[in-house]
Coordinates of C-alpha atoms in Angstrom, one line a residue:
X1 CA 15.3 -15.1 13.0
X2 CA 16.6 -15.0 16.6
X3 CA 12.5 -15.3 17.4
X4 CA 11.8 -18.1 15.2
X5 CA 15.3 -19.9 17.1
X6 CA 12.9 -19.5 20.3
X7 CA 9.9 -21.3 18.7
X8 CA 11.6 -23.8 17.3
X9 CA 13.4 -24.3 20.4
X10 CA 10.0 -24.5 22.3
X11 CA 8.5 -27.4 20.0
X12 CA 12.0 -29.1 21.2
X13 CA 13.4 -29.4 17.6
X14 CA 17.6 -27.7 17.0
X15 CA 17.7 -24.0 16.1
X16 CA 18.9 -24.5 12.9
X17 CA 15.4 -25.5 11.9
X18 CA 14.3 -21.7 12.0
X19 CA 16.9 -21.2 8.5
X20 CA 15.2 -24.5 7.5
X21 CA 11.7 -23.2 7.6
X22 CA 12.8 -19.6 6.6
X23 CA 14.1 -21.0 3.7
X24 CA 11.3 -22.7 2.3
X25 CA 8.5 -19.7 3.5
X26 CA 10.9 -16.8 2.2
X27 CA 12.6 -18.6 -0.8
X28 CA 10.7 -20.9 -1.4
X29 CA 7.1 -19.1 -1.0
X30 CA 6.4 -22.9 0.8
X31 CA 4.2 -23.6 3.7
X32 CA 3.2 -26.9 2.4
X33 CA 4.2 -29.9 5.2
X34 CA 4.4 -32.3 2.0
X35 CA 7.4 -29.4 0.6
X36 CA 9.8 -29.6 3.6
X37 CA 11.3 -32.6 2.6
X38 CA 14.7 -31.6 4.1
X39 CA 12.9 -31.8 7.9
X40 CA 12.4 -35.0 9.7
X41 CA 9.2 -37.1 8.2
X42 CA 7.5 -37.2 11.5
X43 CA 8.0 -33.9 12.3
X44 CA 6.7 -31.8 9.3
X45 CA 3.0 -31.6 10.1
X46 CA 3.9 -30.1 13.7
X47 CA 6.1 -27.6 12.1
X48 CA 4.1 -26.7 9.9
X49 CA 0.9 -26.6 11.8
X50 CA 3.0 -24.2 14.6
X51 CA 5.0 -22.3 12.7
X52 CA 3.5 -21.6 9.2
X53 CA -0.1 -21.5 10.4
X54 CA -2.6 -20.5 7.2
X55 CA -2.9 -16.7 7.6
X56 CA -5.0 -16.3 4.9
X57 CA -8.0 -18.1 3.3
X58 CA -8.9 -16.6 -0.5
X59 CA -13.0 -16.2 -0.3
X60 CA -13.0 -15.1 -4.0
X61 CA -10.4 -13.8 -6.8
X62 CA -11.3 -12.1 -9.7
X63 CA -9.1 -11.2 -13.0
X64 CA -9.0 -8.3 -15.9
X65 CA -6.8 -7.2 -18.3
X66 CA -6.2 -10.8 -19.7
X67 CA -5.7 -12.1 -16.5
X68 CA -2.9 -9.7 -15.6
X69 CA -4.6 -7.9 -13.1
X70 CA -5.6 -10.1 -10.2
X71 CA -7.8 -8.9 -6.9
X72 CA -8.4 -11.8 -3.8
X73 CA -10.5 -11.3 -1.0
X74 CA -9.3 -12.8 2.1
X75 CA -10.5 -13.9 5.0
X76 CA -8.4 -13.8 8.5
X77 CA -8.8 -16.4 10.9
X78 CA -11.3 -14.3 13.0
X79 CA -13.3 -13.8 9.6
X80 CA -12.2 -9.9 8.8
X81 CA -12.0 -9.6 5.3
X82 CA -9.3 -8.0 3.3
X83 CA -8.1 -7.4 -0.1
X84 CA -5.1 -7.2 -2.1
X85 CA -4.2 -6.9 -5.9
X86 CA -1.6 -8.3 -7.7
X87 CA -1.1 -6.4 -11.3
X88 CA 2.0 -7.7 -13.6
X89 CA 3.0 -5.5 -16.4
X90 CA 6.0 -6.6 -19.0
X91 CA 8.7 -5.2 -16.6
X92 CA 7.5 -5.5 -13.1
X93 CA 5.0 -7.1 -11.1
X94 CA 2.7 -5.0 -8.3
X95 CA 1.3 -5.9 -5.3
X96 CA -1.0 -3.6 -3.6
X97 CA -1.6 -4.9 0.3
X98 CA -3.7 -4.2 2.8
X99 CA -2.6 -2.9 6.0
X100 CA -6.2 -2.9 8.5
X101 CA -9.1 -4.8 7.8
X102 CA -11.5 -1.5 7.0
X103 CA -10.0 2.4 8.0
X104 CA -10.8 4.8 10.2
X105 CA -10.2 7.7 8.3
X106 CA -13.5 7.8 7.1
X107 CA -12.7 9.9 3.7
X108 CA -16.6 9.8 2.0
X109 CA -15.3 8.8 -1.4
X110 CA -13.6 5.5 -0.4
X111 CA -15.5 2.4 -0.1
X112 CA -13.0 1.4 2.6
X113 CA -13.5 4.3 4.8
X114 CA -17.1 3.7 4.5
X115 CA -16.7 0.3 6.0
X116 CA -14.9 1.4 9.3
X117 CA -12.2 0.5 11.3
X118 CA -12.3 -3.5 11.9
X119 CA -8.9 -4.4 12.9
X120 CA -4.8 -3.5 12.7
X121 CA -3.5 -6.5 10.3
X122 CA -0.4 -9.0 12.1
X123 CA 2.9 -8.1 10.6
X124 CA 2.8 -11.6 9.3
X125 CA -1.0 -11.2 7.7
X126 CA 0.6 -8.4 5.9
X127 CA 3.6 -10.5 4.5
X128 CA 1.3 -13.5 3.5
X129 CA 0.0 -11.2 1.0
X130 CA 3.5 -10.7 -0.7
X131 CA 4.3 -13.9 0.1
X132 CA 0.5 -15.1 -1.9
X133 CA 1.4 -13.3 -4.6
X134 CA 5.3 -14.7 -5.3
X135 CA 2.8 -18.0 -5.3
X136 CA 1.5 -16.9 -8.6
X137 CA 3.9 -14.3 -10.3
X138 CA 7.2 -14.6 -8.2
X139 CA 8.8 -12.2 -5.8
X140 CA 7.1 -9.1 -7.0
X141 CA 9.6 -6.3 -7.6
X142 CA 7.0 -3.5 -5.9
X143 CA 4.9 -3.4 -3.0
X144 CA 2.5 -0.6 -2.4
X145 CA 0.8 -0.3 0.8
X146 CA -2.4 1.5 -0.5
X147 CA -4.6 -1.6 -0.2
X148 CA -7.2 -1.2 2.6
X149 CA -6.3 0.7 6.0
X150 CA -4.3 3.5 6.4
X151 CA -0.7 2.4 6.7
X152 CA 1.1 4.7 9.4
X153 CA -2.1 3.8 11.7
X154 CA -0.5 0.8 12.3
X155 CA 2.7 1.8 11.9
X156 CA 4.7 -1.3 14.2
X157 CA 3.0 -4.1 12.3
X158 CA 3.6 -2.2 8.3
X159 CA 7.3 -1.4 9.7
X160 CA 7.9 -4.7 10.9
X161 CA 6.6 -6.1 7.8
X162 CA 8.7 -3.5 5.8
X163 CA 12.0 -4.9 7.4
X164 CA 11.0 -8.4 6.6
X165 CA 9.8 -8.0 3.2
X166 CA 13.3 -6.4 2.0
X167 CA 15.8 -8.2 4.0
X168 CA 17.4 -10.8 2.6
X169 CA 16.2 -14.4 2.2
X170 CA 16.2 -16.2 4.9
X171 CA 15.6 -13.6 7.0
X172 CA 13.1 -12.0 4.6
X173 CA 11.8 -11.8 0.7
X174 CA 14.9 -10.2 -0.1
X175 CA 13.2 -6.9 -2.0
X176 CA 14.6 -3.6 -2.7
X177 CA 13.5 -1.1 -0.1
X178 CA 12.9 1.3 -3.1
X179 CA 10.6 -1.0 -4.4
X180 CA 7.8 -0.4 -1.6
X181 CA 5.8 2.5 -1.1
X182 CA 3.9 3.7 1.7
X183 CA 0.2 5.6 1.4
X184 CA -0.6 8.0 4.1
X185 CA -3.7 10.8 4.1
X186 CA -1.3 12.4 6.3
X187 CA -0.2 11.4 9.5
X188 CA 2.3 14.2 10.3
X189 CA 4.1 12.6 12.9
X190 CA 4.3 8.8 11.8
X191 CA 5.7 11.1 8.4
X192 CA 8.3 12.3 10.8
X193 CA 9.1 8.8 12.2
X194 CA 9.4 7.1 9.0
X195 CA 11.8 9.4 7.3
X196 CA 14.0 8.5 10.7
X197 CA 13.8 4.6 9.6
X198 CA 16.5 4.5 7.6
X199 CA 14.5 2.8 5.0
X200 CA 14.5 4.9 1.4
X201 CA 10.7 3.4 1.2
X202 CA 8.8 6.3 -1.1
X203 CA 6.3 8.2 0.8
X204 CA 3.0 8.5 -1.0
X205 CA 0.6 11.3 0.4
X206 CA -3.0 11.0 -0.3
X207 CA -3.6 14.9 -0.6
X208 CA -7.0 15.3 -3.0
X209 CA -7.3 18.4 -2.6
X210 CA -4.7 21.5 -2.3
X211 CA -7.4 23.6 -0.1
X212 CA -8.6 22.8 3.5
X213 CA -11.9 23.9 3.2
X214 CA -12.3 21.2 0.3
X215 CA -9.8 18.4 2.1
X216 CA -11.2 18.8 5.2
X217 CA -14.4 17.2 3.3
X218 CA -12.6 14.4 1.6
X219 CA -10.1 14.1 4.1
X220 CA -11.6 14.4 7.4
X221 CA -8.1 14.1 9.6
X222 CA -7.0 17.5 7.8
X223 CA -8.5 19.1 10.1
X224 CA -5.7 18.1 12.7
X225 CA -3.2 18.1 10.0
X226 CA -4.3 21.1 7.9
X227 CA -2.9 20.8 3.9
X228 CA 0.6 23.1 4.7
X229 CA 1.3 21.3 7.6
X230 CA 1.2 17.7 5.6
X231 CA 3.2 18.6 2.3
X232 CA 5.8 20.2 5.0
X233 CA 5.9 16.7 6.6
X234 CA 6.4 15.2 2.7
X235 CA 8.8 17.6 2.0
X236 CA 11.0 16.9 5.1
X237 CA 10.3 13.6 4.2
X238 CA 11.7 14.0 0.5
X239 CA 14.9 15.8 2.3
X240 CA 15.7 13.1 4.7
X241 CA 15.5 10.5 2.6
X242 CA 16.6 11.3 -0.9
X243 CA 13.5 9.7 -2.1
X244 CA 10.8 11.8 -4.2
X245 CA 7.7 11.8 -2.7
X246 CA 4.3 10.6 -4.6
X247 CA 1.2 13.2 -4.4
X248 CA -1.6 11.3 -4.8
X249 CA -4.6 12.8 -6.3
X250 CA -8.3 11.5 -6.7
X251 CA -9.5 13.3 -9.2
X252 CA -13.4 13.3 -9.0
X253 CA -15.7 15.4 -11.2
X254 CA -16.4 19.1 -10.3
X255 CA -15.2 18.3 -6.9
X256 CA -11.4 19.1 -6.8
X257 CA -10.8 19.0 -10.4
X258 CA -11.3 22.4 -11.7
X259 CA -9.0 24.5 -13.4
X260 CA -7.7 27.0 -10.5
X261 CA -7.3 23.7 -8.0
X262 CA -4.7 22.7 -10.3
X263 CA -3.1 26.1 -10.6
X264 CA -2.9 25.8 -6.4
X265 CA -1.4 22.7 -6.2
X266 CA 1.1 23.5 -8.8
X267 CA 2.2 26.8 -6.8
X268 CA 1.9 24.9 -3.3
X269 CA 4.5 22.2 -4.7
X270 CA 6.8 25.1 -6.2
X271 CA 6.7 26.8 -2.8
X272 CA 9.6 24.5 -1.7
X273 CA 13.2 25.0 -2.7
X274 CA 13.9 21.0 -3.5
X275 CA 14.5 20.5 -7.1
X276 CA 12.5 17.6 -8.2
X277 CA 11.2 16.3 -4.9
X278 CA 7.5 15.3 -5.5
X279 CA 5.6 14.2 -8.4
X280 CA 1.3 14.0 -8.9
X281 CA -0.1 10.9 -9.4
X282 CA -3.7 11.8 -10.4
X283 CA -6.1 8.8 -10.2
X284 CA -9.6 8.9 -12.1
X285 CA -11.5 8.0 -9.3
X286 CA -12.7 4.3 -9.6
X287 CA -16.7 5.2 -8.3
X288 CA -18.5 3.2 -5.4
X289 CA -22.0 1.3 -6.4
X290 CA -24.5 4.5 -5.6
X291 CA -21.7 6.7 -4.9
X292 CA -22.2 10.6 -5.6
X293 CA -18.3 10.7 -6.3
X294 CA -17.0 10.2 -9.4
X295 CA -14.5 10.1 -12.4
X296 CA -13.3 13.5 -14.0
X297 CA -14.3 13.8 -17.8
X298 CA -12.0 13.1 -19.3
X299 CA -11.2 16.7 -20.7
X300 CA -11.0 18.2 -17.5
X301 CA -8.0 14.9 -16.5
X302 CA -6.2 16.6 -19.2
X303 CA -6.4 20.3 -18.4
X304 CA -5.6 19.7 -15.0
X305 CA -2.1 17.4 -16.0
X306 CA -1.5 20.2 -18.6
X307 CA -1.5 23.0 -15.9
X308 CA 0.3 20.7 -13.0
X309 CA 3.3 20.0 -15.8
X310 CA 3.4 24.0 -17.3
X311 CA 4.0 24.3 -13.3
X312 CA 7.0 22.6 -13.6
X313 CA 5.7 19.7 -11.4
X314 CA 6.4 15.8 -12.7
X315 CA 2.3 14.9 -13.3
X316 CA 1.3 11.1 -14.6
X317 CA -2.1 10.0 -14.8
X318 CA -2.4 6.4 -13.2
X319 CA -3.2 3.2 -15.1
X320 CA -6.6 2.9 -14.6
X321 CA -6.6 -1.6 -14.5
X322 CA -9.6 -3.8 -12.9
X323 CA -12.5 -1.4 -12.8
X324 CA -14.4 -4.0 -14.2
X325 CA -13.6 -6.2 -11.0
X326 CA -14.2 -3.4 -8.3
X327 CA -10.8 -2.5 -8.4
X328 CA -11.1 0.1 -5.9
X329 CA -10.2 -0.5 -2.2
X330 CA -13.0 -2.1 0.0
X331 CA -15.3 -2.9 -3.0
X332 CA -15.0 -6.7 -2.4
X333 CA -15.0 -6.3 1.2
X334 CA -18.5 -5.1 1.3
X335 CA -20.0 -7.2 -1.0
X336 CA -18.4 -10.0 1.3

């Protein structure tokens, strides 16, 4: 707020028109010059042209599941492309956001880390996402940051956005912390820095594979932060923050889905004393147009939740919405 006093200040207009605008953006989900009807006439367009600039221009949206599921490309203003999906279910609305136009971590299965590294997203080209979807659903009550880009890559501009997402309107959207999660494939020490936040956000790591000689395939930066190391961070993680930690888990046909991958991951998890401080999120792998990766059958998805839960570990297989709309991360993008 005390930045937006400043700008304000600098277009010669009182600070009390920061609230003002902060109100209608943050509460309001406003950026409309026609909307601020409690502003001067003659000064609206300015305001509005300076201070809530158009972030975010849709390119193409596409619906499923009755029109509950809803993924927009967008285009930035330096024409990067980026994606977001908004899913509503009876008792809470999702928004998964971007973070980085493309990702450099390169995983093979991932349409995303196909593409590349383009650009780190603005805090603010993060937030118009959340604020794009309170447009057509309302305030959603989750945020996951599993969109395109690796989060902790970009870890100011996703932290920034973090604190204004969940502070309180005007300041901010006014969500719960708990209601945002973070994806990483690992960054050890960005793990580290966000459990020393203060923000009980739930950490969601992108493992894939309990093995390094398998993750160091799909997951090419294991090979600075080998599997131990990364589900020590996420335990530490867990420990600091009181807040379970999400395993995430691709599961992709006789690649990392056989039986005796499953019995590893269920005694790596065990290996730490924590009582109920992680829990596998398997994904069926939504495939890539000429992709060589792809879904588990569907008998071998149930073996390997039957031997993660007779492990004693939490396993849920995720809702598997929009595949007919290339669901998966990046799909849009590079179609363009």
């Amino acid at each position: 707020m005390a930045e937006r006093q400043v700008a304000v200040d600098a277009l010669g207009e009182p600070r009390f028109r920061a609230r003002q605008l902060s109100v209608h953006y943050f509460g309001r989900f406003t950026a409309d010059a026609a909307q601020l009807t409690d502003l001067p006439r003659g000064r609206r367009d300015l305001l509005a042209r300076e201070l809530l600039p158009a972030l975010l221009t849709p390119v193409r949206t596409l619906t499923a599941d009755e029109d509950m599921t809803r993924k927009t490309l967008w285009r930035l203003f330096d024409g990067a492309l980026v994606e977001s999906v908004l899913m509503r279910y009876p008792d809470r609305t999702t928004l998964c956001a971007s973070s980085q136009a493309g990702c450099g971590m390169a995983c093979p299965f991932c349409a995303t880390g196909q593409a590349g590294l383009q650009r780190n997203l603005s805090p603010a080209e993060i937030v118009e996402q959340v604020v794009a979807a309170a447009r057509v659903a309302g305030r959603p009550s989750n945020v996951v940051f599993m969109g395109m880009g690796e989060p902790l890559a970009n870890y100011r501009a996703v932290l920034t956005a973090i604190r204004r997402i969940t502070d309180a309107v005007p300041d901010g959207l006014g969500m719960s912390a708990r209601g945002v999660t973070v994806s990483t494939v690992g960054l050890v020490p960005r793990i580290h820095q966000l459990a020393a936040e203060g923000l009980p956000v739930t950490l969601a790591l992108s493992l894939h594979a309990p093995d390094d000689e398998l993750r160091d395939e799909l997951v090419p930066v294991n090979t600075r932060w080998p599997v131990r190391e990364v589900v020590q961070a996420a335990w530490e993680y867990a420990r600091a923050t009181g807040r379970r930690v999400s395993i995430e888990y691709a599961l992709m046909r006789d690649v990392n889905d056989q039986p005796e991958r499953a019995d590893l991951l269920g005694r790596l998890l065990r290996s730490y004393d924590r009582r109920g401080w992680v829990h596998v999120n398997l994904i069926p792998l939504n495939p890539t147009p000429g992709s060589r990766w792809t879904a588990s059958r569907p008998r071998d998805e149930r073996e390997f939740a039957r031997r993660l839960r007779d492990a004693g570990i939490p396993t849920t297989v995720r809702d598997t919405r929009g595949r007919e709309i290339d669901a998966a991360c990046g799909q849009l993008a590079a179609q363009g």
